[in-house]
Short mmCIF file of C-alpha atoms and ligand atoms in Angstrom, two decimals:
data_model
loop_
_atom_site.label_atom_id
_atom_site.label_comp_id
_atom_site.label_asym_id
_atom_site.label_seq_id
_atom_site.Cartn_x
_atom_site.Cartn_y
_atom_site.Cartn_z
CA MET X 1 -2.34 -20.61 -12.07
CA LYS X 2 -2.08 -20.36 -8.29
CA PHE X 3 -0.63 -17.33 -6.51
CA ASN X 4 2.96 -18.51 -5.91
CA THR X 5 3.29 -19.52 -9.55
CA LYS X 6 1.79 -16.21 -10.64
CA THR X 7 4.43 -14.20 -8.78
CA ILE X 8 7.04 -15.88 -11.00
CA HIS X 9 5.22 -16.46 -14.28
CA GLY X 10 2.04 -14.37 -14.20
CA GLY X 11 1.67 -12.29 -17.37
CA GLN X 12 5.29 -13.07 -18.28
CA GLN X 13 6.84 -14.62 -21.35
CA CYS X 14 10.44 -15.10 -22.45
CA ASP X 15 11.65 -12.13 -24.46
CA PRO X 16 10.78 -12.80 -28.14
CA ALA X 17 14.09 -11.32 -29.42
CA TYR X 18 16.63 -13.69 -27.79
CA GLY X 19 14.58 -15.74 -25.34
CA SER X 20 16.00 -14.02 -22.26
CA VAL X 21 14.16 -15.41 -19.26
CA MET X 22 14.03 -12.08 -17.43
CA PRO X 23 12.58 -9.21 -19.45
CA PRO X 24 15.44 -7.04 -20.73
CA ILE X 25 15.70 -3.47 -19.46
CA TYR X 26 14.55 -1.55 -22.52
CA GLN X 27 16.42 1.63 -21.64
CA THR X 28 15.06 3.68 -24.51
CA SER X 29 12.83 6.71 -24.82
CA THR X 30 11.69 5.97 -28.36
CA TYR X 31 11.33 3.27 -31.06
CA ALA X 32 12.19 3.28 -34.78
CA GLN X 33 9.26 3.44 -37.21
CA SER X 34 9.47 2.28 -40.84
CA THR X 35 6.77 4.73 -41.90
CA PRO X 36 4.68 7.08 -39.71
CA GLY X 37 2.72 4.73 -37.45
CA GLY X 38 4.75 1.72 -38.70
CA HIS X 39 6.08 0.46 -35.37
CA LYS X 40 6.16 -2.81 -33.44
CA GLY X 41 3.67 -1.78 -30.76
CA TYR X 42 5.91 0.74 -29.03
CA GLU X 43 6.19 4.41 -30.06
CA TYR X 44 7.41 6.38 -27.06
CA SER X 45 8.31 5.21 -23.56
CA ARG X 46 5.95 7.51 -21.67
CA THR X 47 3.14 5.68 -23.45
CA HIS X 48 4.57 2.12 -23.52
CA ASN X 49 7.79 0.39 -22.68
CA PRO X 50 8.31 -3.38 -22.94
CA THR X 51 9.93 -3.73 -19.48
CA ARG X 52 7.17 -1.67 -17.86
CA HIS X 53 4.60 -3.62 -19.84
CA ALA X 54 5.94 -6.92 -18.45
CA LEU X 55 5.66 -5.47 -14.93
CA GLU X 56 2.13 -4.16 -15.53
CA ASN X 57 1.12 -7.65 -16.65
CA SER X 58 2.64 -9.06 -13.48
CA PHE X 59 0.76 -6.53 -11.30
CA ALA X 60 -2.51 -7.51 -13.00
CA SER X 61 -1.83 -11.21 -12.64
CA ILE X 62 -1.00 -11.24 -8.92
CA GLU X 63 -4.04 -9.08 -8.08
CA ASN X 64 -6.39 -11.29 -10.16
CA GLY X 65 -7.12 -8.29 -12.38
CA LYS X 66 -7.11 -7.69 -16.10
CA TYR X 67 -5.24 -4.40 -16.44
CA GLY X 68 -2.12 -3.22 -14.58
CA LEU X 69 -0.49 0.20 -14.57
CA ALA X 70 2.89 1.19 -13.14
CA PHE X 71 3.64 4.70 -11.88
CA ALA X 72 6.62 6.69 -10.62
CA SER X 73 5.45 6.34 -6.98
CA GLY X 74 2.52 5.20 -4.91
CA LEU X 75 1.35 8.79 -4.67
CA ALA X 76 1.54 9.17 -8.45
CA ALA X 77 -0.79 6.14 -8.69
CA ILE X 78 -3.23 7.73 -6.21
CA ASP X 79 -2.95 11.02 -8.12
CA ALA X 80 -4.02 9.21 -11.30
CA ILE X 81 -7.13 7.88 -9.53
CA LEU X 82 -8.03 11.37 -8.30
CA LYS X 83 -7.73 12.68 -11.86
CA LEU X 84 -10.81 10.58 -12.70
CA LEU X 85 -12.75 13.16 -10.66
CA LYS X 86 -14.07 16.64 -11.44
CA PRO X 87 -14.52 19.79 -9.32
CA GLY X 88 -17.57 19.35 -7.11
CA ASP X 89 -17.06 15.59 -6.73
CA GLU X 90 -16.80 14.12 -3.24
CA VAL X 91 -14.63 11.35 -1.83
CA ILE X 92 -15.24 9.32 1.31
CA SER X 93 -11.95 8.19 2.80
CA THR X 94 -10.67 6.20 5.73
CA ASN X 95 -9.64 8.61 8.51
CA ASP X 96 -6.58 6.54 9.37
CA LEU X 97 -4.34 6.48 6.30
CA TYR X 98 -0.84 7.20 5.07
CA GLY X 99 0.00 10.86 5.80
CA GLY X 100 1.09 11.48 2.21
CA SER X 101 -2.29 10.34 0.86
CA TYR X 102 -4.00 12.68 3.33
CA ARG X 103 -1.67 15.51 2.22
CA LEU X 104 -2.43 14.89 -1.47
CA PHE X 105 -6.18 14.92 -0.73
CA THR X 106 -6.25 17.97 1.53
CA LYS X 107 -3.41 20.13 0.24
CA ILE X 108 -3.74 19.59 -3.52
CA TYR X 109 -7.10 18.17 -4.59
CA LYS X 110 -9.18 20.10 -2.08
CA ASP X 111 -8.04 23.28 -3.86
CA PHE X 112 -9.23 21.78 -7.16
CA GLY X 113 -12.75 21.66 -5.77
CA ILE X 114 -12.90 18.07 -4.58
CA LYS X 115 -14.40 17.50 -1.16
CA PHE X 116 -13.06 14.81 1.15
CA HIS X 117 -14.84 13.24 4.12
CA PHE X 118 -12.54 11.35 6.48
CA LEU X 119 -14.31 8.84 8.62
CA CYS X 120 -13.88 5.82 10.76
CA MET X 121 -14.88 2.98 8.46
CA GLU X 122 -14.63 0.20 10.99
CA ASN X 123 -18.38 0.53 11.12
CA VAL X 124 -19.13 0.55 7.38
CA GLU X 125 -22.74 1.70 7.88
CA ASN X 126 -21.19 5.04 8.77
CA ILE X 127 -20.24 5.47 5.09
CA GLU X 128 -23.84 5.75 3.88
CA ASN X 129 -24.40 8.84 6.05
CA TYR X 130 -21.91 10.73 3.90
CA ILE X 131 -23.07 9.65 0.45
CA ASN X 132 -24.83 12.24 -1.68
CA THR X 133 -25.26 12.84 -5.42
CA ASN X 134 -21.74 14.30 -5.67
CA THR X 135 -20.02 11.29 -4.12
CA LYS X 136 -17.88 9.45 -6.65
CA LEU X 137 -15.17 7.53 -4.83
CA ILE X 138 -14.66 5.56 -1.64
CA TRP X 139 -11.00 5.40 -0.57
CA VAL X 140 -10.06 2.51 1.69
CA GLU X 141 -6.71 1.63 3.15
CA THR X 142 -6.67 -1.73 4.96
CA PRO X 143 -4.83 -2.56 7.11
CA THR X 144 -4.49 1.14 7.82
CA ASN X 145 -1.17 2.91 8.17
CA PRO X 146 -0.16 3.08 11.01
CA MET X 147 -3.00 1.95 13.34
CA MET X 148 -3.56 -1.43 11.69
CA ASN X 149 -7.33 -1.03 11.58
CA ILE X 150 -9.17 -3.36 9.24
CA ILE X 151 -11.97 -2.26 6.94
CA ASP X 152 -14.47 -4.77 5.63
CA ILE X 153 -13.91 -4.67 1.86
CA ILE X 154 -16.91 -6.88 0.95
CA ALA X 155 -19.32 -4.75 3.00
CA THR X 156 -17.84 -1.51 1.61
CA ALA X 157 -18.08 -2.85 -1.94
CA LYS X 158 -21.79 -3.59 -1.41
CA ILE X 159 -22.33 0.05 -0.47
CA SER X 160 -20.24 1.40 -3.35
CA LYS X 161 -22.12 -0.79 -5.84
CA LYS X 162 -25.53 0.17 -4.43
CA HIS X 163 -24.69 3.86 -4.97
CA ASN X 164 -22.75 3.39 -8.21
CA LEU X 165 -19.47 4.66 -6.74
CA LEU X 166 -15.90 3.63 -7.37
CA LEU X 167 -14.20 1.72 -4.57
CA ALA X 168 -10.40 2.00 -4.48
CA VAL X 169 -8.38 -0.05 -1.99
CA ASP X 170 -4.80 0.73 -1.03
CA ASN X 171 -3.42 -2.80 -0.64
CA THR X 172 0.13 -1.74 0.24
CA PHE X 173 0.23 -3.26 3.75
CA ALA X 174 -1.46 -6.56 2.89
CA THR X 175 -0.17 -7.25 -0.65
CA PRO X 176 -2.08 -9.71 -2.85
CA TYR X 177 -0.36 -12.55 -0.96
CA LEU X 178 -2.71 -11.79 1.93
CA GLN X 179 -5.69 -10.00 0.38
CA LYS X 180 -7.12 -9.50 -3.11
CA PRO X 181 -9.45 -6.48 -3.08
CA LEU X 182 -10.72 -6.97 -6.66
CA ASP X 183 -11.97 -10.45 -5.72
CA LEU X 184 -13.74 -8.86 -2.74
CA GLY X 185 -15.58 -6.33 -4.92
CA ALA X 186 -13.23 -3.31 -5.22
CA ASP X 187 -12.96 -1.52 -8.57
CA ILE X 188 -9.36 -0.37 -8.22
CA VAL X 189 -6.51 -1.82 -6.22
CA MET X 190 -3.57 0.47 -5.52
CA HIS X 191 -0.05 -0.16 -4.20
CA SER X 192 2.95 1.72 -3.10
CA ALA X 193 5.12 -0.85 -4.92
CA THR X 194 8.01 0.85 -3.13
CA LYS X 195 7.09 -1.45 -0.24
CA TYR X 196 6.43 -5.21 -0.25
CA LEU X 197 6.04 -5.65 -4.01
CA GLY X 198 9.52 -4.28 -4.70
CA GLY X 199 10.54 -5.70 -1.35
CA HIS X 200 14.17 -4.57 -1.18
CA SER X 201 13.99 -0.83 -0.36
CA ASP X 202 15.70 -0.03 -3.65
CA LEU X 203 12.99 1.69 -5.69
CA VAL X 204 10.01 4.05 -5.51
CA MET X 205 6.95 2.98 -7.51
CA GLY X 206 3.17 2.81 -7.63
CA ALA X 207 0.73 0.31 -9.08
CA LEU X 208 -2.93 0.19 -10.05
CA VAL X 209 -4.92 -2.84 -11.14
CA VAL X 210 -8.50 -2.86 -12.46
CA ASN X 211 -10.86 -5.25 -14.22
CA ASN X 212 -13.12 -2.84 -16.07
CA LYS X 213 -11.96 -1.97 -19.61
CA ASP X 214 -13.45 1.56 -19.65
CA LEU X 215 -11.87 2.37 -16.30
CA ALA X 216 -8.54 0.94 -17.48
CA ASP X 217 -8.68 3.04 -20.65
CA ARG X 218 -9.34 6.20 -18.64
CA LEU X 219 -6.44 5.41 -16.31
CA TYR X 220 -4.07 4.54 -19.20
CA PHE X 221 -5.06 7.87 -20.77
CA ILE X 222 -4.22 9.72 -17.52
CA GLN X 223 -0.97 7.75 -17.14
CA ASN X 224 0.14 8.80 -20.62
CA ALA X 225 -1.26 12.32 -20.49
CA SER X 226 0.21 13.17 -17.08
CA GLY X 227 3.35 11.09 -17.55
CA ALA X 228 4.13 9.91 -14.01
CA ILE X 229 5.49 6.59 -15.26
CA CYS X 230 8.28 4.47 -13.77
CA GLY X 231 11.51 3.91 -15.65
CA PRO X 232 12.59 0.56 -17.12
CA GLN X 233 15.36 -0.08 -14.55
CA ASP X 234 12.87 0.24 -11.71
CA ALA X 235 10.35 -1.90 -13.61
CA PHE X 236 13.00 -4.63 -13.87
CA LEU X 237 13.79 -4.43 -10.15
CA ALA X 238 10.10 -4.60 -9.22
CA LEU X 239 9.62 -7.64 -11.44
CA ARG X 240 12.54 -9.32 -9.73
CA GLY X 241 11.11 -8.41 -6.33
CA ILE X 242 7.67 -9.80 -7.10
CA LYS X 243 9.14 -13.21 -7.94
CA THR X 244 9.88 -13.75 -4.23
CA LEU X 245 6.84 -11.94 -2.82
CA HIS X 246 5.21 -15.12 -1.52
CA VAL X 247 8.27 -16.44 0.33
CA ARG X 248 9.09 -13.02 1.76
CA MET X 249 5.51 -12.43 2.90
CA GLN X 250 5.37 -15.80 4.62
CA ARG X 251 8.40 -14.83 6.72
CA HIS X 252 7.16 -11.27 7.28
CA CYS X 253 3.97 -12.76 8.74
CA GLU X 254 5.82 -15.23 10.99
CA ASN X 255 8.18 -12.55 12.28
CA GLY X 256 5.38 -9.97 12.62
CA LYS X 257 3.50 -12.43 14.83
CA ALA X 258 6.56 -13.20 16.97
CA VAL X 259 7.32 -9.50 17.48
CA ALA X 260 3.68 -8.57 18.20
CA GLN X 261 3.39 -11.34 20.80
CA TYR X 262 6.68 -10.35 22.43
CA LEU X 263 5.62 -6.70 22.68
CA ALA X 264 2.15 -7.56 24.00
CA ALA X 265 3.72 -9.48 26.90
CA HIS X 266 6.18 -6.71 27.78
CA PRO X 267 5.40 -4.75 30.98
CA LYS X 268 6.79 -1.47 29.55
CA ILE X 269 4.53 -1.57 26.49
CA GLU X 270 0.97 -0.18 26.62
CA ASN X 271 -0.83 -1.05 23.37
CA VAL X 272 0.19 -3.28 20.49
CA TYR X 273 -1.65 -2.89 17.19
CA TRP X 274 -1.59 -6.04 15.06
CA PRO X 275 -4.73 -7.56 13.47
CA GLY X 276 -3.74 -11.13 14.38
CA PHE X 277 -4.64 -10.65 18.05
CA LYS X 278 -8.00 -12.19 18.94
CA ASN X 279 -8.86 -9.01 20.88
CA HIS X 280 -8.09 -6.72 17.91
CA PRO X 281 -11.46 -5.02 17.27
CA ASN X 282 -11.55 -6.16 13.62
CA HIS X 283 -9.80 -9.53 14.03
CA LEU X 284 -12.70 -11.50 12.58
CA ILE X 285 -12.87 -9.36 9.43
CA ALA X 286 -9.08 -9.61 9.08
CA LYS X 287 -9.39 -13.39 9.33
CA THR X 288 -12.05 -13.43 6.64
CA GLN X 289 -10.47 -11.15 4.08
CA MET X 290 -6.76 -11.81 4.72
CA SER X 291 -4.94 -15.13 4.68
CA ASP X 292 -2.53 -14.01 7.43
CA PHE X 293 -1.78 -10.79 9.31
CA GLY X 294 1.33 -9.30 7.76
CA GLY X 295 4.56 -7.88 9.07
CA MET X 296 3.49 -4.42 10.28
CA VAL X 297 3.18 -3.85 14.02
CA SER X 298 2.61 -0.56 15.88
CA PHE X 299 2.88 -0.02 19.63
CA THR X 300 2.90 2.62 22.36
CA THR X 301 4.97 2.84 25.52
CA LYS X 302 3.42 2.54 28.99
CA GLY X 303 1.80 5.80 30.01
CA ASN X 304 2.09 7.17 26.46
CA ASN X 305 5.62 8.32 27.25
CA TYR X 306 7.02 10.21 24.26
CA LYS X 307 10.59 10.45 25.61
CA LYS X 308 10.74 6.71 26.26
CA ALA X 309 9.44 6.00 22.76
CA ILE X 310 12.18 8.13 21.22
CA LYS X 311 14.78 6.46 23.44
CA ILE X 312 13.62 3.02 22.25
CA ILE X 313 13.85 4.08 18.62
CA GLU X 314 17.31 5.58 19.13
CA ASN X 315 18.57 2.46 20.90
CA LEU X 316 17.47 -0.02 18.25
CA LYS X 317 20.45 -1.49 16.43
CA LEU X 318 19.05 -4.05 13.98
CA PHE X 319 15.86 -2.12 13.22
CA THR X 320 16.86 0.95 11.20
CA LEU X 321 15.07 4.20 11.98
CA ALA X 322 13.71 5.17 8.58
CA GLU X 323 10.63 6.11 6.59
CA SER X 324 9.09 3.35 4.48
CA LEU X 325 8.31 -0.32 5.07
CA GLY X 326 8.01 -3.67 3.36
CA GLY X 327 11.68 -4.33 2.64
CA VAL X 328 13.56 -7.45 3.70
CA GLU X 329 15.24 -5.48 6.50
CA SER X 330 13.41 -4.38 9.63
CA LEU X 331 12.62 -0.68 9.99
CA ALA X 332 11.25 1.39 12.84
CA GLY X 333 9.43 4.68 12.43
CA HIS X 334 7.87 7.42 14.54
CA PRO X 335 4.62 8.21 12.64
CA ALA X 336 3.82 11.46 14.52
CA SER X 337 7.04 13.13 13.38
CA MET X 338 7.74 11.16 10.20
CA THR X 339 5.17 9.47 7.93
CA HIS X 340 2.12 11.18 9.45
CA ALA X 341 3.54 14.60 10.31
CA SER X 342 1.40 16.18 7.58
CA ILE X 343 -1.79 15.27 9.51
CA PRO X 344 -2.60 17.99 12.11
CA LYS X 345 -1.79 16.82 15.67
CA GLN X 346 -5.42 17.04 16.80
CA GLU X 347 -6.62 14.89 13.86
CA ARG X 348 -3.73 12.47 14.32
CA GLU X 349 -4.40 11.94 18.00
CA LYS X 350 -8.12 11.30 17.40
CA ILE X 351 -7.17 8.17 15.44
CA GLY X 352 -4.51 7.05 17.90
CA VAL X 353 -1.35 8.39 16.25
CA VAL X 354 -0.02 9.68 19.56
CA ASP X 355 3.53 10.86 20.15
CA SER X 356 4.55 7.61 21.82
CA LEU X 357 3.48 5.46 18.86
CA ILE X 358 6.24 3.46 17.18
CA ARG X 359 5.65 1.62 13.91
CA LEU X 360 7.70 -1.44 13.00
CA SER X 361 8.10 -2.94 9.58
CA VAL X 362 9.24 -6.37 10.65
CA GLY X 363 11.69 -7.78 8.13
CA ILE X 364 12.70 -11.32 7.29
CA GLU X 365 15.74 -11.66 9.55
CA ASP X 366 15.78 -14.27 12.34
CA SER X 367 12.98 -13.30 14.70
CA GLU X 368 15.15 -14.15 17.75
CA ASP X 369 17.60 -11.43 16.70
CA LEU X 370 14.80 -8.92 16.19
CA ILE X 371 13.36 -9.65 19.63
CA THR X 372 16.81 -9.44 21.25
CA ASP X 373 17.21 -6.01 19.65
CA LEU X 374 13.79 -4.81 20.83
CA ASN X 375 14.49 -6.19 24.27
CA GLN X 376 17.75 -4.27 24.72
CA ALA X 377 16.23 -1.07 23.30
CA ILE X 378 13.19 -1.22 25.59
CA ARG X 379 15.35 -2.06 28.63
O1 P1T V 1 5.94 6.50 -1.10
P1 P1T V 1 5.06 6.16 -2.26
O2 P1T V 1 5.58 5.04 -3.10
O3 P1T V 1 4.66 7.36 -3.06
O4 P1T V 1 3.70 5.55 -1.65
C1 P1T V 1 2.79 6.30 -0.89
C2 P1T V 1 2.03 5.39 0.04
C3 P1T V 1 0.73 5.04 -0.27
N1 P1T V 1 0.00 4.21 0.53
C4 P1T V 1 0.53 3.69 1.66
C5 P1T V 1 -0.30 2.80 2.51
C6 P1T V 1 1.84 4.00 2.03
O5 P1T V 1 2.32 3.48 3.15
C7 P1T V 1 2.61 4.88 1.21
C8 P1T V 1 3.99 5.30 1.58
N2 P1T V 1 4.29 5.09 2.93
C9 P1T V 1 5.48 5.39 3.53
C10 P1T V 1 6.51 5.96 2.90
C11 P1T V 1 5.54 5.04 4.96
O6 P1T V 1 6.64 4.98 5.55
O7 P1T V 1 4.47 4.80 5.54
#
């Protein structure tokens, strides 16, 4: 099955009870048993739920993986990965990543005895300098949030395999429409399904997909033991969202390109971060591992002017100022005070998250309207 077909049919079957084409919302916590253990495959909804199961199959299918897991949020999915580790273990992570992931690493798991090294992975050779016998996991986000850096997944996977480490890739920005980390050698692919997979800004959810049975069993154990599962209503909504992922992503990419090109030509704009530009430092890697460049664009105002950046954000009418991304509607955010506020200013600025940085999640409206809106706000 090819990708577009998988978004609609992958891992899915008509409901065996009445043939309903969409999986019913099994809004139940528990399941009748005829005798202890005599059930139809479902005992308790923290462990299994048919609607969630259909979604987990869909996650696995679109990421070309064998096992999918759905969680209550993207961070709950990352939390499950970190629970594979033990005190004393070390993690090597991208230094430019979602602020909430950084907060989970440094404010929760650091206190449980796990050591994190944050580094620029644009030069993957850098990773080997930090590997020692305690290293267990490499954490990669690509494209990165919000600087749109690209990390070479194939090259990183070679290093992780050589040293027998796990490689986890946060594929939230790219989605499997653009990039399939498991095919490129990653062990775990992770999503904030809140974003493009759900696609309509109406749910909060996380996803993991793996190929290795032992790893899947350990993660299913953690999912059940810790209990950060998503509910059946949200599973239904995510399934519905995934069915249009390919058509939405196509438009996100077209509009992202139009907006990035408009901004790059604007005299009041300093830097535009979008991996589709030929002069983006990792453009060639992006071209190799992604099929297009996505709908996320970040930019700074001329002279790194914070006040002007805030004025632009306040003046936008069609772009809504809000946290999050990946919905059909366009959003604008101010990473320094919003999504990345939990990263200390000094650390933030080292990676380019300056106070004048604006991040756009370019939606699937008419691009002319989006550009008209940006134009009036910048003017
Ligand atoms: O919000 P949640 O579903 O828990 O997902 C966390 C997360 C993980 N990884 C990436 C790359 C993300 O962007 C996010 C969430 N990001 C935002 C809310 C945001 O506006 O950037």
